[in-house]
């Protein structure tokens, strides 16, 4: 592990699932680089590996959803992080979810919050791509739920 990788492993990040509807299937991945950027207008940011299929898809589709996972959703985070995973609909089979009304992307229920967004700026950065997006809708907020974070290479609940 490089010194930089070790240093960044010390920084906790909220665990989220980003999803987008494709013509053929729904696609999603687990991320820890989702953040609020602006209140007025409401803007968020997500960073994705440039080599991934979801990145390729988001370059064509502007609308997507992000579900910020709760402490009890470690298995969901792992499913969406597994290489060679099937489509998002299969990963969500048997799990409460719905399709976002504005993005048409799948939204995982039971997390701490979920948003639908529309990309307004794409910024290539090293081996990742940053997507700055306008918030279209807040699908839900559960302030009583404990969030799931990734710290030191592991998923951890926040008390």
Backbone as CSV, one residue per row, in Angstrom:
resi,resn,N_x,N_y,N_z,CA_x,CA_y,CA_z,C_x,C_y,C_z
1,UNK,0.856,-1.168,0.000,0.000,0.000,0.000,0.901,1.229,0.000
2,UNK,0.592,2.160,-0.878,1.409,3.366,-0.947,1.153,4.260,0.266
3,UNK,2.084,5.139,0.523,1.942,6.060,1.647,0.700,6.935,1.468
4,UNK,0.421,7.367,0.240,-0.767,8.179,-0.034,-2.043,7.388,0.244
5,UNK,-2.099,6.133,-0.216,-3.270,5.290,0.026,-3.488,5.094,1.511
6,UNK,-2.412,4.852,2.252,-2.506,4.685,3.703,-3.008,5.966,4.368
7,UNK,-2.514,7.105,3.912,-2.958,8.381,4.477,-4.451,8.592,4.241
8,UNK,-4.921,8.318,3.043,-6.336,8.521,2.719,-7.238,7.514,3.422
9,UNK,-6.710,6.357,3.792,-7.504,5.364,4.529,-7.857,5.862,5.931
10,UNK,-7.170,6.904,6.397,-7.440,7.463,7.719,-8.602,8.457,7.706
11,UNK,-9.099,8.765,6.517,-10.179,9.736,6.357,-11.491,8.988,6.158
12,UNK,-12.430,9.186,7.069,-13.732,8.508,6.960,-14.551,9.128,5.837
13,UNK,-15.265,8.274,5.123,-16.151,8.741,4.068,-17.494,8.041,4.163
14,UNK,-18.565,8.796,3.976,-19.898,8.203,3.968,-20.001,7.233,2.792
15,UNK,-20.624,6.097,3.015,-20.766,5.075,1.974,-22.102,5.289,1.273
16,UNK,-22.034,5.437,-0.041,-23.218,5.702,-0.860,-23.238,4.780,-2.061
17,UNK,-24.421,4.600,-2.629,-24.577,3.866,-3.874,-25.102,4.843,-4.923
18,UNK,-24.353,4.988,-6.011,-24.761,5.830,-7.133,-25.351,4.926,-8.202
19,UNK,-26.528,5.292,-8.710,-27.194,4.497,-9.736,-27.630,5.374,-10.895
20,UNK,-27.689,4.753,-12.067,-28.179,5.435,-13.263,-28.937,4.416,-14.098
21,UNK,-29.975,4.875,-14.763,-30.751,3.987,-15.630,-30.138,4.021,-17.023
22,UNK,-29.850,2.850,-17.521,-29.337,2.675,-18.874,-30.485,2.138,-19.722
23,UNK,-30.356,2.233,-21.018,-31.406,1.706,-21.885,-31.580,0.193,-21.692
24,UNK,-30.496,-0.510,-21.420,-30.536,-1.963,-21.276,-30.746,-2.436,-19.855
25,UNK,-30.216,-1.694,-18.889,-30.244,-2.151,-17.514,-30.022,-0.960,-16.596
26,UNK,-30.080,-1.195,-15.309,-29.727,-0.184,-14.323,-28.329,-0.517,-13.830
27,UNK,-27.499,0.504,-13.662,-26.104,0.322,-13.276,-25.853,1.108,-11.999
28,UNK,-25.002,0.567,-11.129,-24.671,1.278,-9.905,-23.339,0.839,-9.339
29,UNK,-22.817,1.647,-8.433,-21.568,1.323,-7.759,-21.524,1.978,-6.385
30,UNK,-20.705,1.428,-5.512,-20.485,1.989,-4.188,-19.393,3.048,-4.265
31,UNK,-19.624,4.172,-3.606,-18.636,5.259,-3.562,-18.508,5.779,-2.133
32,UNK,-17.371,6.389,-1.839,-17.191,7.100,-0.574,-16.813,8.549,-0.840
33,UNK,-16.944,8.966,-2.090,-16.584,10.337,-2.450,-17.803,11.076,-2.982
34,UNK,-18.809,11.202,-2.140,-20.013,11.969,-2.434,-20.071,13.088,-1.409
35,UNK,-20.318,14.322,-1.867,-20.320,15.448,-0.940,-21.220,16.572,-1.430
36,UNK,-21.664,17.382,-0.482,-22.397,18.603,-0.774,-21.390,19.681,-1.171
37,UNK,-21.725,20.465,-2.191,-20.835,21.540,-2.632,-21.415,22.920,-2.405
38,UNK,-22.743,23.049,-2.542,-23.356,24.369,-2.476,-24.793,24.245,-1.989
39,UNK,-25.214,25.243,-1.218,-26.590,25.302,-0.752,-27.475,26.058,-1.743
40,UNK,-26.930,27.120,-2.346,-27.704,27.939,-3.270,-26.888,28.243,-4.513
41,UNK,-27.076,27.498,-5.601,-28.050,26.427,-5.775,-27.568,25.135,-5.096
42,UNK,-28.502,24.219,-4.808,-28.085,22.955,-4.192,-27.286,22.099,-5.183
43,UNK,-25.997,21.920,-4.868,-25.098,21.148,-5.726,-24.404,20.077,-4.898
44,UNK,-24.187,18.924,-5.529,-23.435,17.830,-4.926,-22.350,17.392,-5.894
45,UNK,-21.440,16.557,-5.400,-20.335,16.062,-6.207,-20.124,14.588,-5.912
46,UNK,-19.790,13.836,-6.952,-19.381,12.451,-6.785,-18.159,12.225,-7.663
47,UNK,-17.261,11.360,-7.202,-16.055,11.014,-7.947,-16.121,9.538,-8.309
48,UNK,-15.887,9.243,-9.595,-15.932,7.861,-10.080,-14.652,7.523,-10.821
49,UNK,-14.244,6.273,-10.744,-13.084,5.809,-11.515,-13.371,6.009,-12.996
50,UNK,-12.462,6.647,-13.691,-12.667,6.965,-15.105,-12.771,5.729,-15.978
51,UNK,-12.147,4.624,-15.557,-12.137,3.413,-16.379,-13.415,2.591,-16.240
52,UNK,-14.306,2.930,-15.324,-15.496,2.120,-15.077,-16.631,2.377,-16.047
53,UNK,-17.523,1.386,-16.152,-18.676,1.505,-17.044,-19.640,2.584,-16.569
54,UNK,-19.812,2.731,-15.246,-20.717,3.763,-14.745,-20.238,5.140,-15.179
55,UNK,-18.935,5.368,-15.150,-18.388,6.644,-15.619,-18.738,6.856,-17.088
56,UNK,-18.540,5.842,-17.892,-18.867,5.925,-19.325,-20.352,6.258,-19.514
57,UNK,-21.179,5.627,-18.722,-22.620,5.839,-18.816,-23.009,7.251,-18.386
58,UNK,-22.403,7.752,-17.300,-22.739,9.106,-16.844,-22.261,10.187,-17.802
59,UNK,-21.329,9.868,-18.664,-20.934,10.828,-19.692,-22.029,10.965,-20.749
60,UNK,-22.934,9.979,-20.819,-24.048,10.005,-21.789,-25.385,10.362,-21.147
61,UNK,-25.558,10.033,-19.870,-26.828,10.260,-19.170,-26.599,11.258,-18.049
62,UNK,-27.329,12.347,-18.039,-27.101,13.411,-17.063,-27.755,13.177,-15.714
63,UNK,-28.807,12.367,-15.677,-29.554,12.215,-14.421,-29.221,10.904,-13.732
64,UNK,-29.057,10.982,-12.397,-28.672,9.822,-11.612,-29.182,9.991,-10.186
65,UNK,-29.031,8.948,-9.396,-29.452,8.986,-7.996,-28.305,8.541,-7.107
66,UNK,-28.343,8.999,-5.872,-27.372,8.560,-4.867,-28.137,8.242,-3.597
67,UNK,-27.865,7.076,-3.050,-28.465,6.628,-1.797,-27.348,6.534,-0.766
68,UNK,-27.417,7.355,0.276,-26.412,7.342,1.339,-26.840,6.260,2.325
69,UNK,-26.012,5.229,2.464,-26.396,4.030,3.203,-26.351,4.206,4.713
70,UNK,-27.164,3.404,5.386,-27.189,3.396,6.847,-26.313,2.246,7.361
71,UNK,-26.077,2.250,8.658,-25.181,1.282,9.296,-25.581,-0.168,9.030
72,UNK,-26.845,-0.435,8.858,-27.310,-1.802,8.619,-27.217,-2.251,7.181
73,UNK,-26.610,-1.450,6.323,-26.573,-1.771,4.890,-25.176,-2.120,4.377
74,UNK,-24.349,-2.724,5.231,-23.002,-3.144,4.807,-23.053,-4.113,3.636
75,UNK,-23.990,-5.057,3.680,-24.095,-6.043,2.594,-24.409,-5.361,1.275
76,UNK,-25.265,-4.341,1.314,-25.600,-3.588,0.101,-24.357,-2.894,-0.448
77,UNK,-23.582,-2.276,0.432,-22.348,-1.608,0.008,-21.410,-2.610,-0.660
78,UNK,-21.267,-3.784,-0.069,-20.378,-4.811,-0.630,-20.877,-5.309,-1.977
79,UNK,-22.178,-5.507,-2.105,-22.743,-5.969,-3.387,-22.396,-5.019,-4.518
80,UNK,-22.584,-3.722,-4.274,-22.344,-2.740,-5.329,-20.861,-2.433,-5.529
81,UNK,-19.998,-2.929,-4.652,-18.557,-2.721,-4.783,-17.848,-3.901,-5.435
82,UNK,-18.537,-5.025,-5.598,-17.923,-6.240,-6.115,-17.635,-6.126,-7.616
83,UNK,-16.395,-6.403,-8.039,-16.082,-6.377,-9.475,-16.916,-7.418,-10.232
84,UNK,-17.318,-7.079,-11.451,-18.073,-8.006,-12.285,-19.499,-8.215,-11.811
85,UNK,-20.006,-7.281,-10.991,-21.349,-7.427,-10.432,-22.416,-7.369,-11.525
86,UNK,-23.574,-7.983,-11.259,-24.681,-7.896,-12.214,-25.324,-6.509,-12.154
87,UNK,-26.374,-6.316,-12.933,-27.091,-5.053,-12.954,-27.711,-4.718,-11.612
88,UNK,-28.009,-3.434,-11.414,-28.518,-2.944,-10.140,-29.854,-3.581,-9.760
89,UNK,-30.704,-3.872,-10.737,-31.994,-4.487,-10.395,-31.793,-5.836,-9.720
90,UNK,-30.851,-6.624,-10.199,-30.562,-7.918,-9.562,-29.950,-7.730,-8.179
91,UNK,-29.081,-6.744,-8.027,-28.458,-6.490,-6.732,-29.472,-6.031,-5.687
92,UNK,-30.556,-5.419,-6.146,-31.575,-4.912,-5.237,-32.763,-5.860,-5.062
93,UNK,-32.730,-6.997,-5.721,-33.835,-7.960,-5.608,-34.048,-8.317,-4.137
94,UNK,-35.266,-8.200,-3.671,-35.591,-8.532,-2.293,-35.258,-7.435,-1.294
95,UNK,-34.759,-6.297,-1.784,-34.404,-5.166,-0.929,-35.340,-4.002,-1.256
96,UNK,-35.870,-3.318,-0.249,-36.747,-2.180,-0.539,-36.028,-1.113,-1.374
97,UNK,-36.648,-0.743,-2.472,-36.117,0.291,-3.354,-37.251,0.825,-4.221
98,UNK,-36.997,1.926,-4.887,-37.966,2.482,-5.833,-37.205,3.198,-6.948
99,UNK,-37.926,3.550,-7.976,-37.327,4.279,-9.093,-37.585,5.768,-8.876
100,UNK,-36.529,6.564,-8.962,-36.663,8.004,-8.783,-37.563,8.599,-9.856
101,UNK,-38.443,9.489,-9.448,-39.402,10.084,-10.371,-38.793,11.020,-11.397
102,UNK,-37.646,11.623,-11.094,-37.026,12.570,-12.024,-35.814,11.986,-12.750
103,UNK,-35.076,11.114,-12.078,-33.870,10.533,-12.688,-34.142,9.185,-13.340
104,UNK,-35.208,8.518,-12.937,-35.537,7.150,-13.337,-34.517,6.133,-12.835
105,UNK,-33.571,6.560,-11.994,-32.566,5.658,-11.432,-33.148,4.964,-10.206
106,UNK,-32.600,3.805,-9.884,-33.044,3.071,-8.708,-32.530,3.745,-7.439
107,UNK,-33.389,3.839,-6.436,-33.069,4.457,-5.163,-33.192,3.386,-4.085
108,UNK,-32.117,3.187,-3.331,-32.114,2.221,-2.237,-32.833,2.845,-1.045
109,UNK,-33.809,2.136,-0.500,-34.515,2.622,0.680,-33.800,2.132,1.938
110,UNK,-34.096,2.757,3.067,-33.517,2.328,4.335,-32.185,2.962,4.666
111,UNK,-31.727,3.890,3.839,-30.479,4.591,4.131,-30.730,5.819,4.982
112,UNK,-29.748,6.708,5.052,-29.931,7.945,5.805,-30.546,9.042,4.942
113,UNK,-30.318,8.979,3.638,-30.935,9.910,2.703,-30.730,9.416,1.281
114,UNK,-31.487,9.965,0.364,-31.312,9.669,-1.063,-31.679,10.914,-1.851
115,UNK,-30.910,11.163,-2.895,-31.111,12.334,-3.743,-31.132,11.928,-5.208
116,UNK,-31.821,12.729,-6.004,-31.727,12.609,-7.458,-31.020,13.861,-7.949
117,UNK,-30.165,13.702,-8.954,-29.329,14.813,-9.387,-29.180,14.829,-10.905
118,UNK,-28.775,16.000,-11.402,-28.518,16.174,-12.829,-27.139,16.820,-12.996
119,UNK,-26.265,16.155,-13.715,-24.899,16.633,-13.907,-24.887,17.985,-14.609
120,UNK,-24.123,18.929,-14.041,-23.958,20.250,-14.658,-22.509,20.504,-15.066
121,UNK,-21.576,19.711,-14.526,-20.167,19.883,-14.882,-19.440,18.558,-14.693
122,UNK,-18.570,18.240,-15.642,-17.751,17.030,-15.581,-16.291,17.473,-15.582
123,UNK,-15.522,16.978,-14.596,-14.132,17.396,-14.455,-13.237,16.162,-14.398
124,UNK,-12.498,15.855,-15.487,-11.533,14.754,-15.422,-10.406,15.122,-14.457
125,UNK,-10.077,14.199,-13.532,-9.032,14.460,-12.542,-8.234,13.185,-12.311
126,UNK,-7.036,13.108,-12.845,-6.211,11.913,-12.672,-6.932,10.690,-13.197
127,UNK,-7.029,9.638,-12.368,-7.692,8.406,-12.808,-9.177,8.383,-12.450
128,UNK,-9.725,9.528,-12.017,-11.136,9.655,-11.681,-11.782,10.800,-12.460
129,UNK,-13.101,10.838,-12.425,-13.878,11.922,-13.011,-14.822,12.444,-11.939
130,UNK,-14.833,13.762,-11.769,-15.739,14.394,-10.819,-17.001,14.835,-11.551
131,UNK,-18.139,14.554,-10.953,-19.424,14.982,-11.490,-20.032,15.968,-10.505
132,UNK,-20.201,17.195,-10.936,-20.899,18.209,-10.153,-22.332,18.206,-10.670
133,UNK,-23.291,18.130,-9.739,-24.682,17.976,-10.153,-25.620,18.845,-9.337
134,UNK,-26.670,19.298,-10.004,-27.750,20.049,-9.360,-28.705,19.038,-8.745
135,UNK,-29.102,19.269,-7.505,-30.048,18.372,-6.843,-31.442,18.623,-7.410
136,UNK,-32.046,17.566,-7.941,-33.397,17.649,-8.499,-34.454,17.362,-7.437
137,UNK,-34.144,16.436,-6.534,-35.107,16.038,-5.508,-34.385,15.348,-4.363
138,UNK,-34.933,15.500,-3.181,-34.521,14.715,-2.018,-35.601,13.658,-1.860
139,UNK,-35.255,12.398,-2.092,-36.251,11.329,-2.048,-36.690,11.013,-0.625
140,UNK,-35.756,11.033,0.319,-36.100,10.839,1.733,-34.925,11.247,2.601
141,UNK,-35.218,11.493,3.866,-34.210,11.756,4.897,-34.643,10.979,6.128
142,UNK,-33.736,10.208,6.699,-34.006,9.522,7.965,-32.928,9.941,8.958
143,UNK,-33.183,11.034,9.662,-32.201,11.591,10.595,-31.951,10.682,11.795
144,UNK,-32.823,9.705,12.020,-32.638,8.785,13.142,-31.713,7.617,12.795
145,UNK,-31.498,7.386,11.513,-30.651,6.265,11.082,-29.173,6.620,11.242
146,UNK,-28.373,5.671,11.698,-26.920,5.864,11.797,-26.302,5.627,10.427
147,UNK,-25.414,6.506,9.980,-24.790,6.326,8.670,-23.717,5.233,8.682
148,UNK,-23.437,4.720,7.507,-22.347,3.776,7.298,-21.166,4.547,6.726
149,UNK,-19.972,4.354,7.296,-18.776,5.009,6.767,-17.725,3.960,6.435
150,UNK,-16.782,4.365,5.602,-15.625,3.519,5.310,-14.418,4.215,5.912
151,UNK,-13.705,3.476,6.752,-12.527,4.010,7.429,-11.521,2.881,7.593
152,UNK,-10.275,3.142,7.212,-9.192,2.165,7.335,-9.526,0.847,6.656
153,UNK,-10.166,0.961,5.465,-10.429,-0.202,4.636,-11.626,-1.044,5.050
154,UNK,-12.432,-0.562,5.988,-13.585,-1.334,6.458,-14.829,-0.458,6.548
155,UNK,-15.988,-1.091,6.357,-17.250,-0.423,6.587,-17.497,-0.386,8.084
156,UNK,-17.889,0.786,8.598,-18.091,0.936,10.038,-19.352,1.753,10.294
157,UNK,-20.146,1.348,11.285,-21.294,2.180,11.666,-20.818,3.377,12.485
158,UNK,-21.571,4.445,12.437,-21.277,5.627,13.258,-22.307,5.642,14.371
159,UNK,-21.840,5.669,15.596,-22.757,5.658,16.743,-23.320,7.035,16.984
